[in-house]
Amino acid sequence: DATNGAVQDPNWVIGVGSMLLTGGGRFALYGGGLSDKISSYNRIGTLAANLRSGSEVQFAADSNLVIGSVAGVNGVTIPNGRLDTYLDKNNARLQLTENVTAGSVYFRNQGGTLQAGGNLIANNVALKGGSVTLISTGNDIGTIAANINGPLSITDINQLIIGSATGVTGITTTNQNVTIKTGAAPGYDNQSWPTTASPANPASLTINENINAGTGVIDVTAGNGGVFQRHDVVDGALLENGKINA
């Protein structure tokens, strides 16, 4: 239980079967001290956290990681906070078995990200690394962006925006399939469709940035509200943002 977080010394590696984070503040668990350089890749089997609003967790590992249950705490809860994972070595994979709730989520996982249980609830989600499967029907993501080396499957309970998050813009999958399923957009009125998506009449899926699947297939199933594709025109020229390539 850390009131003001924790900063990992670059000379140390954490190796335990499970870790529970409570309290609040910034938990910089990558051996970088106060810098952004990753110096320590930890080896932890299961991670859980229940932190106060606005806290941050930045965690690096060189082995598979499960976000699950530890000592009676299920998943990761950081209201209005941040969760980053950097699984950059040994084809390490992140598996979600319990809920993850945060303001911002950044998953950079070489071996990919697999949701086996729980829901992902976040304002912004950025994805890098290998294939990503986030298909729990209770997922509630505001804006998503991905640049990955594998297929992407996303399910969201209501409206979803393809945009920019934590330095990642749009969706790129290196010639791999993209599958997106979204639910009904709250407040959508099919008698009053606007020329631009708006809070007054939102789309189920809003494509504000490019989706590039290369030779892959893009499969979209949208709920009530349909799909809105950005089509900004500046000085008579249509901007590239929101383009679909497959």
PDB file of C-alpha atoms in Angstrom:
ATOM      1  CA  ASP A   1       0.000   0.000   0.000  1.00  0.00           C
ATOM      2  CA  ALA A   2       1.827   3.095  -1.283  1.00  0.00           C
ATOM      3  CA  THR A   3       0.358   6.530  -0.639  1.00  0.00           C
ATOM      4  CA  ASN A   4       2.547   8.278  -3.206  1.00  0.00           C
ATOM      5  CA  GLY A   5       3.288   5.466  -5.634  1.00  0.00           C
ATOM      6  CA  ALA A   6       6.631   3.762  -6.255  1.00  0.00           C
ATOM      7  CA  VAL A   7       9.604   4.176  -8.590  1.00  0.00           C
ATOM      8  CA  GLN A   8      11.643   1.089  -9.498  1.00  0.00           C
ATOM      9  CA  ASP A   9      15.441   1.247  -9.290  1.00  0.00           C
ATOM     10  CA  PRO A  10      17.069   0.367 -12.663  1.00  0.00           C
ATOM     11  CA  ASN A  11      19.331  -2.157 -10.926  1.00  0.00           C
ATOM     12  CA  TRP A  12      16.434  -4.278  -9.704  1.00  0.00           C
ATOM     13  CA  VAL A  13      14.012  -6.707 -11.344  1.00  0.00           C
ATOM     14  CA  ILE A  14      10.776  -7.729  -9.637  1.00  0.00           C
ATOM     15  CA  GLY A  15      10.140 -11.465  -9.821  1.00  0.00           C
ATOM     16  CA  VAL A  16       7.034 -12.723  -7.992  1.00  0.00           C
ATOM     17  CA  GLY A  17       4.040 -14.885  -8.735  1.00  0.00           C
ATOM     18  CA  SER A  18       1.555 -12.086  -8.115  1.00  0.00           C
ATOM     19  CA  MET A  19       1.519  -8.373  -7.265  1.00  0.00           C
ATOM     20  CA  LEU A  20      -1.167  -6.164  -5.750  1.00  0.00           C
ATOM     21  CA  LEU A  21      -0.975  -2.371  -5.958  1.00  0.00           C
ATOM     22  CA  THR A  22      -3.064  -0.220  -3.610  1.00  0.00           C
ATOM     23  CA  GLY A  23      -2.924   3.401  -2.499  1.00  0.00           C
ATOM     24  CA  GLY A  24      -2.234   5.949  -5.181  1.00  0.00           C
ATOM     25  CA  GLY A  25       0.249   8.076  -7.084  1.00  0.00           C
ATOM     26  CA  ARG A  26       2.574   7.009  -9.866  1.00  0.00           C
ATOM     27  CA  PHE A  27       3.847   3.423  -9.981  1.00  0.00           C
ATOM     28  CA  ALA A  28       6.788   3.531 -12.419  1.00  0.00           C
ATOM     29  CA  LEU A  29       7.669  -0.154 -12.508  1.00  0.00           C
ATOM     30  CA  TYR A  30      10.102  -0.266 -15.411  1.00  0.00           C
ATOM     31  CA  GLY A  31      13.432   0.696 -13.854  1.00  0.00           C
ATOM     32  CA  GLY A  32      13.560   4.098 -15.474  1.00  0.00           C
ATOM     33  CA  GLY A  33      13.458   6.187 -12.344  1.00  0.00           C
ATOM     34  CA  LEU A  34      11.924   9.523 -13.292  1.00  0.00           C
ATOM     35  CA  SER A  35      12.875   9.124 -16.980  1.00  0.00           C
ATOM     36  CA  ASP A  36      10.944   7.306 -19.714  1.00  0.00           C
ATOM     37  CA  LYS A  37      13.783   4.842 -20.415  1.00  0.00           C
ATOM     38  CA  ILE A  38      12.941   1.202 -19.681  1.00  0.00           C
ATOM     39  CA  SER A  39      15.808  -0.438 -17.806  1.00  0.00           C
ATOM     40  CA  SER A  40      14.128  -3.315 -15.957  1.00  0.00           C
ATOM     41  CA  TYR A  41      11.803  -5.944 -17.392  1.00  0.00           C
ATOM     42  CA  ASN A  42       9.999  -7.657 -14.547  1.00  0.00           C
ATOM     43  CA  ARG A  43       8.637 -11.197 -14.212  1.00  0.00           C
ATOM     44  CA  ILE A  44       5.244 -11.214 -12.527  1.00  0.00           C
ATOM     45  CA  GLY A  45       2.538 -13.780 -13.144  1.00  0.00           C
ATOM     46  CA  THR A  46      -0.609 -11.895 -12.105  1.00  0.00           C
ATOM     47  CA  LEU A  47      -1.202  -8.184 -11.508  1.00  0.00           C
ATOM     48  CA  ALA A  48      -4.120  -6.495  -9.732  1.00  0.00           C
ATOM     49  CA  ALA A  49      -4.564  -2.903  -8.566  1.00  0.00           C
ATOM     50  CA  ASN A  50      -7.096  -0.732  -6.781  1.00  0.00           C
ATOM     51  CA  LEU A  51      -5.791   2.840  -6.811  1.00  0.00           C
ATOM     52  CA  ARG A  52      -7.238   6.237  -6.092  1.00  0.00           C
ATOM     53  CA  SER A  53      -8.439   8.489  -8.886  1.00  0.00           C
ATOM     54  CA  GLY A  54      -5.784   9.939 -11.175  1.00  0.00           C
ATOM     55  CA  SER A  55      -3.068   7.407 -10.305  1.00  0.00           C
ATOM     56  CA  GLU A  56      -0.733   5.868 -12.905  1.00  0.00           C
ATOM     57  CA  VAL A  57       0.755   2.415 -13.445  1.00  0.00           C
ATOM     58  CA  GLN A  58       3.554   1.869 -15.960  1.00  0.00           C
ATOM     59  CA  PHE A  59       4.739  -1.724 -15.970  1.00  0.00           C
ATOM     60  CA  ALA A  60       7.406  -3.521 -18.026  1.00  0.00           C
ATOM     61  CA  ALA A  61       7.899  -7.294 -18.192  1.00  0.00           C
ATOM     62  CA  ASP A  62       9.705  -9.851 -20.340  1.00  0.00           C
ATOM     63  CA  SER A  63       7.258 -12.701 -19.646  1.00  0.00           C
ATOM     64  CA  ASN A  64       3.528 -13.324 -19.949  1.00  0.00           C
ATOM     65  CA  LEU A  65       1.342 -11.239 -17.658  1.00  0.00           C
ATOM     66  CA  VAL A  66      -2.206 -11.822 -16.440  1.00  0.00           C
ATOM     67  CA  ILE A  67      -4.416  -9.052 -15.113  1.00  0.00           C
ATOM     68  CA  GLY A  68      -6.475 -11.061 -12.669  1.00  0.00           C
ATOM     69  CA  SER A  69      -7.244 -11.496  -8.965  1.00  0.00           C
ATOM     70  CA  VAL A  70      -4.744 -11.006  -6.128  1.00  0.00           C
ATOM     71  CA  ALA A  71      -5.603 -11.106  -2.412  1.00  0.00           C
ATOM     72  CA  GLY A  72      -9.280 -10.424  -3.002  1.00  0.00           C
ATOM     73  CA  VAL A  73      -8.755  -7.564  -5.468  1.00  0.00           C
ATOM     74  CA  ASN A  74     -10.068  -8.274  -8.964  1.00  0.00           C
ATOM     75  CA  GLY A  75      -8.480  -6.668 -12.006  1.00  0.00           C
ATOM     76  CA  VAL A  76      -7.189  -3.111 -12.239  1.00  0.00           C
ATOM     77  CA  THR A  77      -9.202  -0.082 -11.130  1.00  0.00           C
ATOM     78  CA  ILE A  78      -7.691   3.393 -11.614  1.00  0.00           C
ATOM     79  CA  PRO A  79     -10.529   5.924 -12.037  1.00  0.00           C
ATOM     80  CA  ASN A  80      -9.444   8.778 -14.330  1.00  0.00           C
ATOM     81  CA  GLY A  81      -5.938   7.311 -14.232  1.00  0.00           C
ATOM     82  CA  ARG A  82      -3.514   5.553 -16.551  1.00  0.00           C
ATOM     83  CA  LEU A  83      -2.419   1.969 -17.168  1.00  0.00           C
ATOM     84  CA  ASP A  84       0.548   1.187 -19.448  1.00  0.00           C
ATOM     85  CA  THR A  85       2.066  -2.253 -20.104  1.00  0.00           C
ATOM     86  CA  TYR A  86       5.345  -2.768 -21.958  1.00  0.00           C
ATOM     87  CA  LEU A  87       5.816  -6.466 -22.718  1.00  0.00           C
ATOM     88  CA  ASP A  88       8.572  -5.941 -25.260  1.00  0.00           C
ATOM     89  CA  LYS A  89      10.566  -9.199 -25.082  1.00  0.00           C
ATOM     90  CA  ASN A  90      10.247 -12.972 -25.493  1.00  0.00           C
ATOM     91  CA  ASN A  91       6.946 -12.648 -27.360  1.00  0.00           C
ATOM     92  CA  ALA A  92       5.307 -11.906 -23.994  1.00  0.00           C
ATOM     93  CA  ARG A  93       1.513 -11.706 -23.999  1.00  0.00           C
ATOM     94  CA  LEU A  94      -0.986  -9.841 -21.836  1.00  0.00           C
ATOM     95  CA  GLN A  95      -4.102 -11.727 -20.817  1.00  0.00           C
ATOM     96  CA  LEU A  96      -7.068  -9.987 -19.235  1.00  0.00           C
ATOM     97  CA  THR A  97      -9.222 -12.166 -16.991  1.00  0.00           C
ATOM     98  CA  GLU A  98     -10.807  -9.420 -14.859  1.00  0.00           C
ATOM     99  CA  ASN A  99     -12.043  -5.861 -15.405  1.00  0.00           C
ATOM    100  CA  VAL A 100      -9.691  -3.031 -16.294  1.00  0.00           C
ATOM    101  CA  THR A 101     -11.045   0.454 -15.542  1.00  0.00           C
ATOM    102  CA  ALA A 102      -8.913   3.543 -16.249  1.00  0.00           C
ATOM    103  CA  GLY A 103      -9.038   6.885 -17.982  1.00  0.00           C
ATOM    104  CA  SER A 104      -6.240   5.955 -20.413  1.00  0.00           C
ATOM    105  CA  VAL A 105      -4.866   2.544 -21.396  1.00  0.00           C
ATOM    106  CA  TYR A 106      -1.710   1.846 -23.425  1.00  0.00           C
ATOM    107  CA  PHE A 107      -0.926  -1.803 -24.211  1.00  0.00           C
ATOM    108  CA  ARG A 108       2.403  -2.485 -25.974  1.00  0.00           C
ATOM    109  CA  ASN A 109       2.684  -6.247 -25.889  1.00  0.00           C
ATOM    110  CA  GLN A 110       4.965  -8.104 -28.285  1.00  0.00           C
ATOM    111  CA  GLY A 111       3.016 -11.362 -28.014  1.00  0.00           C
ATOM    112  CA  GLY A 112      -0.337  -9.634 -28.257  1.00  0.00           C
ATOM    113  CA  THR A 113      -3.275  -8.906 -25.974  1.00  0.00           C
ATOM    114  CA  LEU A 114      -6.022 -11.422 -25.243  1.00  0.00           C
ATOM    115  CA  GLN A 115      -9.202 -10.798 -23.285  1.00  0.00           C
ATOM    116  CA  ALA A 116     -10.282 -14.038 -21.636  1.00  0.00           C
ATOM    117  CA  GLY A 117     -12.653 -12.376 -19.154  1.00  0.00           C
ATOM    118  CA  GLY A 118     -13.697  -9.101 -17.597  1.00  0.00           C
ATOM    119  CA  ASN A 119     -14.421  -5.820 -19.363  1.00  0.00           C
ATOM    120  CA  LEU A 120     -12.161  -2.997 -20.535  1.00  0.00           C
ATOM    121  CA  ILE A 121     -13.583   0.393 -19.582  1.00  0.00           C
ATOM    122  CA  ALA A 122     -11.532   3.434 -20.615  1.00  0.00           C
ATOM    123  CA  ASN A 123     -11.839   6.812 -22.289  1.00  0.00           C
ATOM    124  CA  ASN A 124      -8.838   6.158 -24.541  1.00  0.00           C
ATOM    125  CA  VAL A 125      -7.106   2.919 -25.560  1.00  0.00           C
ATOM    126  CA  ALA A 126      -3.864   2.692 -27.577  1.00  0.00           C
ATOM    127  CA  LEU A 127      -2.566  -0.684 -28.808  1.00  0.00           C
ATOM    128  CA  LYS A 128       0.841  -1.746 -30.119  1.00  0.00           C
ATOM    129  CA  GLY A 129       2.683  -5.045 -30.527  1.00  0.00           C
ATOM    130  CA  GLY A 130       1.061  -8.299 -31.616  1.00  0.00           C
ATOM    131  CA  SER A 131      -2.518  -9.368 -32.313  1.00  0.00           C
ATOM    132  CA  VAL A 132      -5.314  -7.987 -30.141  1.00  0.00           C
ATOM    133  CA  THR A 133      -8.582  -9.667 -29.154  1.00  0.00           C
ATOM    134  CA  LEU A 134     -10.833  -7.535 -26.941  1.00  0.00           C
ATOM    135  CA  ILE A 135     -14.272  -9.022 -27.457  1.00  0.00           C
ATOM    136  CA  SER A 136     -16.092  -8.952 -24.112  1.00  0.00           C
ATOM    137  CA  THR A 137     -19.591  -7.614 -24.706  1.00  0.00           C
ATOM    138  CA  GLY A 138     -19.278  -5.227 -21.744  1.00  0.00           C
ATOM    139  CA  ASN A 139     -16.241  -3.351 -23.068  1.00  0.00           C
ATOM    140  CA  ASP A 140     -16.838   0.408 -23.007  1.00  0.00           C
ATOM    141  CA  ILE A 141     -14.126   2.353 -24.839  1.00  0.00           C
ATOM    142  CA  GLY A 142     -14.378   5.973 -25.917  1.00  0.00           C
ATOM    143  CA  THR A 143     -11.578   6.284 -28.485  1.00  0.00           C
ATOM    144  CA  ILE A 144      -9.336   3.510 -29.783  1.00  0.00           C
ATOM    145  CA  ALA A 145      -6.142   3.516 -31.869  1.00  0.00           C
ATOM    146  CA  ALA A 146      -3.871   0.635 -32.877  1.00  0.00           C
ATOM    147  CA  ASN A 147      -0.636  -0.027 -34.747  1.00  0.00           C
ATOM    148  CA  ILE A 148      -0.067  -3.767 -34.428  1.00  0.00           C
ATOM    149  CA  ASN A 149       1.521  -6.731 -36.208  1.00  0.00           C
ATOM    150  CA  GLY A 150      -1.514  -8.975 -36.267  1.00  0.00           C
ATOM    151  CA  PRO A 151      -5.303  -9.080 -36.508  1.00  0.00           C
ATOM    152  CA  LEU A 152      -7.502  -6.831 -34.397  1.00  0.00           C
ATOM    153  CA  SER A 153     -10.895  -7.779 -32.948  1.00  0.00           C
ATOM    154  CA  ILE A 154     -12.803  -5.216 -30.871  1.00  0.00           C
ATOM    155  CA  THR A 155     -16.267  -5.330 -29.315  1.00  0.00           C
ATOM    156  CA  ASP A 156     -17.815  -2.302 -27.617  1.00  0.00           C
ATOM    157  CA  ILE A 157     -21.114  -2.080 -25.774  1.00  0.00           C
ATOM    158  CA  ASN A 158     -22.108   1.246 -27.327  1.00  0.00           C
ATOM    159  CA  GLN A 159     -20.494   3.951 -29.474  1.00  0.00           C
ATOM    160  CA  LEU A 160     -16.806   3.848 -30.415  1.00  0.00           C
ATOM    161  CA  ILE A 161     -14.461   6.339 -32.093  1.00  0.00           C
ATOM    162  CA  ILE A 162     -11.466   5.410 -34.235  1.00  0.00           C
ATOM    163  CA  GLY A 163      -9.103   8.269 -33.446  1.00  0.00           C
ATOM    164  CA  SER A 164      -5.823   9.107 -31.716  1.00  0.00           C
ATOM    165  CA  ALA A 165      -4.642   7.933 -28.301  1.00  0.00           C
ATOM    166  CA  THR A 166      -1.240   8.089 -26.568  1.00  0.00           C
ATOM    167  CA  GLY A 167       0.727   8.783 -29.728  1.00  0.00           C
ATOM    168  CA  VAL A 168      -1.069   6.222 -31.895  1.00  0.00           C
ATOM    169  CA  THR A 169      -3.373   7.368 -34.702  1.00  0.00           C
ATOM    170  CA  GLY A 170      -6.028   5.322 -36.469  1.00  0.00           C
ATOM    171  CA  ILE A 171      -5.782   1.559 -36.978  1.00  0.00           C
ATOM    172  CA  THR A 172      -2.979  -0.246 -38.817  1.00  0.00           C
ATOM    173  CA  THR A 173      -2.655  -4.044 -38.781  1.00  0.00           C
ATOM    174  CA  THR A 174       0.089  -4.881 -41.331  1.00  0.00           C
ATOM    175  CA  ASN A 175      -2.116  -6.811 -43.782  1.00  0.00           C
ATOM    176  CA  GLN A 176      -4.194  -8.451 -41.063  1.00  0.00           C
ATOM    177  CA  ASN A 177      -7.955  -8.513 -40.534  1.00  0.00           C
ATOM    178  CA  VAL A 178      -9.837  -5.879 -38.541  1.00  0.00           C
ATOM    179  CA  THR A 179     -13.126  -6.852 -36.884  1.00  0.00           C
ATOM    180  CA  ILE A 180     -15.174  -4.212 -35.074  1.00  0.00           C
ATOM    181  CA  LYS A 181     -18.539  -4.695 -33.369  1.00  0.00           C
ATOM    182  CA  THR A 182     -20.279  -1.770 -31.713  1.00  0.00           C
ATOM    183  CA  GLY A 183     -23.563  -1.365 -29.873  1.00  0.00           C
ATOM    184  CA  ALA A 184     -26.309   1.217 -30.009  1.00  0.00           C
ATOM    185  CA  ALA A 185     -25.277   4.850 -29.705  1.00  0.00           C
ATOM    186  CA  PRO A 186     -27.148   6.370 -26.738  1.00  0.00           C
ATOM    187  CA  GLY A 187     -29.359   9.213 -27.890  1.00  0.00           C
ATOM    188  CA  TYR A 188     -29.311   8.326 -31.588  1.00  0.00           C
ATOM    189  CA  ASP A 189     -32.389   9.561 -33.487  1.00  0.00           C
ATOM    190  CA  ASN A 190     -32.817   8.007 -36.920  1.00  0.00           C
ATOM    191  CA  GLN A 191     -35.177  10.817 -37.928  1.00  0.00           C
ATOM    192  CA  SER A 192     -32.523  13.480 -37.450  1.00  0.00           C
ATOM    193  CA  TRP A 193     -29.262  12.291 -39.019  1.00  0.00           C
ATOM    194  CA  PRO A 194     -26.809  15.227 -39.174  1.00  0.00           C
ATOM    195  CA  THR A 195     -24.139  15.971 -41.742  1.00  0.00           C
ATOM    196  CA  THR A 196     -21.554  15.425 -38.992  1.00  0.00           C
ATOM    197  CA  ALA A 197     -21.636  13.116 -36.002  1.00  0.00           C
ATOM    198  CA  SER A 198     -22.462  15.032 -32.860  1.00  0.00           C
ATOM    199  CA  PRO A 199     -23.385  14.392 -29.231  1.00  0.00           C
ATOM    200  CA  ALA A 200     -26.930  15.337 -30.208  1.00  0.00           C
ATOM    201  CA  ASN A 201     -27.090  12.480 -32.726  1.00  0.00           C
ATOM    202  CA  PRO A 202     -24.065  10.195 -32.375  1.00  0.00           C
ATOM    203  CA  ALA A 203     -23.034   7.311 -34.624  1.00  0.00           C
ATOM    204  CA  SER A 204     -22.395   3.828 -33.273  1.00  0.00           C
ATOM    205  CA  LEU A 205     -18.954   3.870 -34.948  1.00  0.00           C
ATOM    206  CA  THR A 206     -17.213   7.135 -35.863  1.00  0.00           C
ATOM    207  CA  ILE A 207     -14.135   6.840 -38.094  1.00  0.00           C
ATOM    208  CA  ASN A 208     -12.097   9.988 -37.452  1.00  0.00           C
ATOM    209  CA  GLU A 209      -8.736   8.500 -38.481  1.00  0.00           C
ATOM    210  CA  ASN A 210      -7.586   5.992 -41.091  1.00  0.00           C
ATOM    211  CA  ILE A 211      -8.140   2.243 -40.925  1.00  0.00           C
ATOM    212  CA  ASN A 212      -5.427   0.416 -42.893  1.00  0.00           C
ATOM    213  CA  ALA A 213      -5.667  -3.357 -43.056  1.00  0.00           C
ATOM    214  CA  GLY A 214      -3.584  -3.626 -46.242  1.00  0.00           C
ATOM    215  CA  THR A 215      -4.479  -6.973 -47.837  1.00  0.00           C
ATOM    216  CA  GLY A 216      -6.572  -7.906 -44.806  1.00  0.00           C
ATOM    217  CA  VAL A 217     -10.353  -7.763 -44.459  1.00  0.00           C
ATOM    218  CA  ILE A 218     -12.267  -5.121 -42.513  1.00  0.00           C
ATOM    219  CA  ASP A 219     -15.514  -6.412 -40.972  1.00  0.00           C
ATOM    220  CA  VAL A 220     -17.735  -3.866 -39.209  1.00  0.00           C
ATOM    221  CA  THR A 221     -20.983  -4.596 -37.386  1.00  0.00           C
ATOM    222  CA  ALA A 222     -22.478  -1.386 -36.053  1.00  0.00           C
ATOM    223  CA  GLY A 223     -25.406  -0.918 -33.714  1.00  0.00           C
ATOM    224  CA  ASN A 224     -28.196   1.652 -33.820  1.00  0.00           C
ATOM    225  CA  GLY A 225     -26.573   4.840 -35.133  1.00  0.00           C
ATOM    226  CA  GLY A 226     -24.586   3.186 -37.910  1.00  0.00           C
ATOM    227  CA  VAL A 227     -21.188   4.341 -39.136  1.00  0.00           C
ATOM    228  CA  PHE A 228     -20.008   7.899 -39.655  1.00  0.00           C
ATOM    229  CA  GLN A 229     -16.824   8.458 -41.681  1.00  0.00           C
ATOM    230  CA  ARG A 230     -14.975  11.736 -41.303  1.00  0.00           C
ATOM    231  CA  HIS A 231     -14.948  13.765 -44.516  1.00  0.00           C
ATOM    232  CA  ASP A 232     -13.405  17.128 -43.707  1.00  0.00           C
ATOM    233  CA  VAL A 233     -12.839  19.491 -46.626  1.00  0.00           C
ATOM    234  CA  VAL A 234     -10.256  22.280 -46.292  1.00  0.00           C
ATOM    235  CA  ASP A 235      -9.792  24.814 -49.119  1.00  0.00           C
ATOM    236  CA  GLY A 236     -11.742  22.564 -51.436  1.00  0.00           C
ATOM    237  CA  ALA A 237      -9.588  19.487 -50.748  1.00  0.00           C
ATOM    238  CA  LEU A 238     -10.811  16.378 -48.939  1.00  0.00           C
ATOM    239  CA  LEU A 239      -8.516  15.476 -46.033  1.00  0.00           C
ATOM    240  CA  GLU A 240      -7.102  11.963 -45.841  1.00  0.00           C
ATOM    241  CA  ASN A 241      -8.284  11.455 -42.236  1.00  0.00           C
ATOM    242  CA  GLY A 242     -10.875   8.719 -41.934  1.00  0.00           C
ATOM    243  CA  LYS A 243      -9.827   6.790 -45.044  1.00  0.00           C
ATOM    244  CA  ILE A 244     -10.371   3.001 -45.200  1.00  0.00           C
ATOM    245  CA  ASN A 245      -7.828   0.732 -46.915  1.00  0.00           C
ATOM    246  CA  ALA A 246      -8.299  -3.016 -47.239  1.00  0.00           C
TER     247      ALA A 246
END
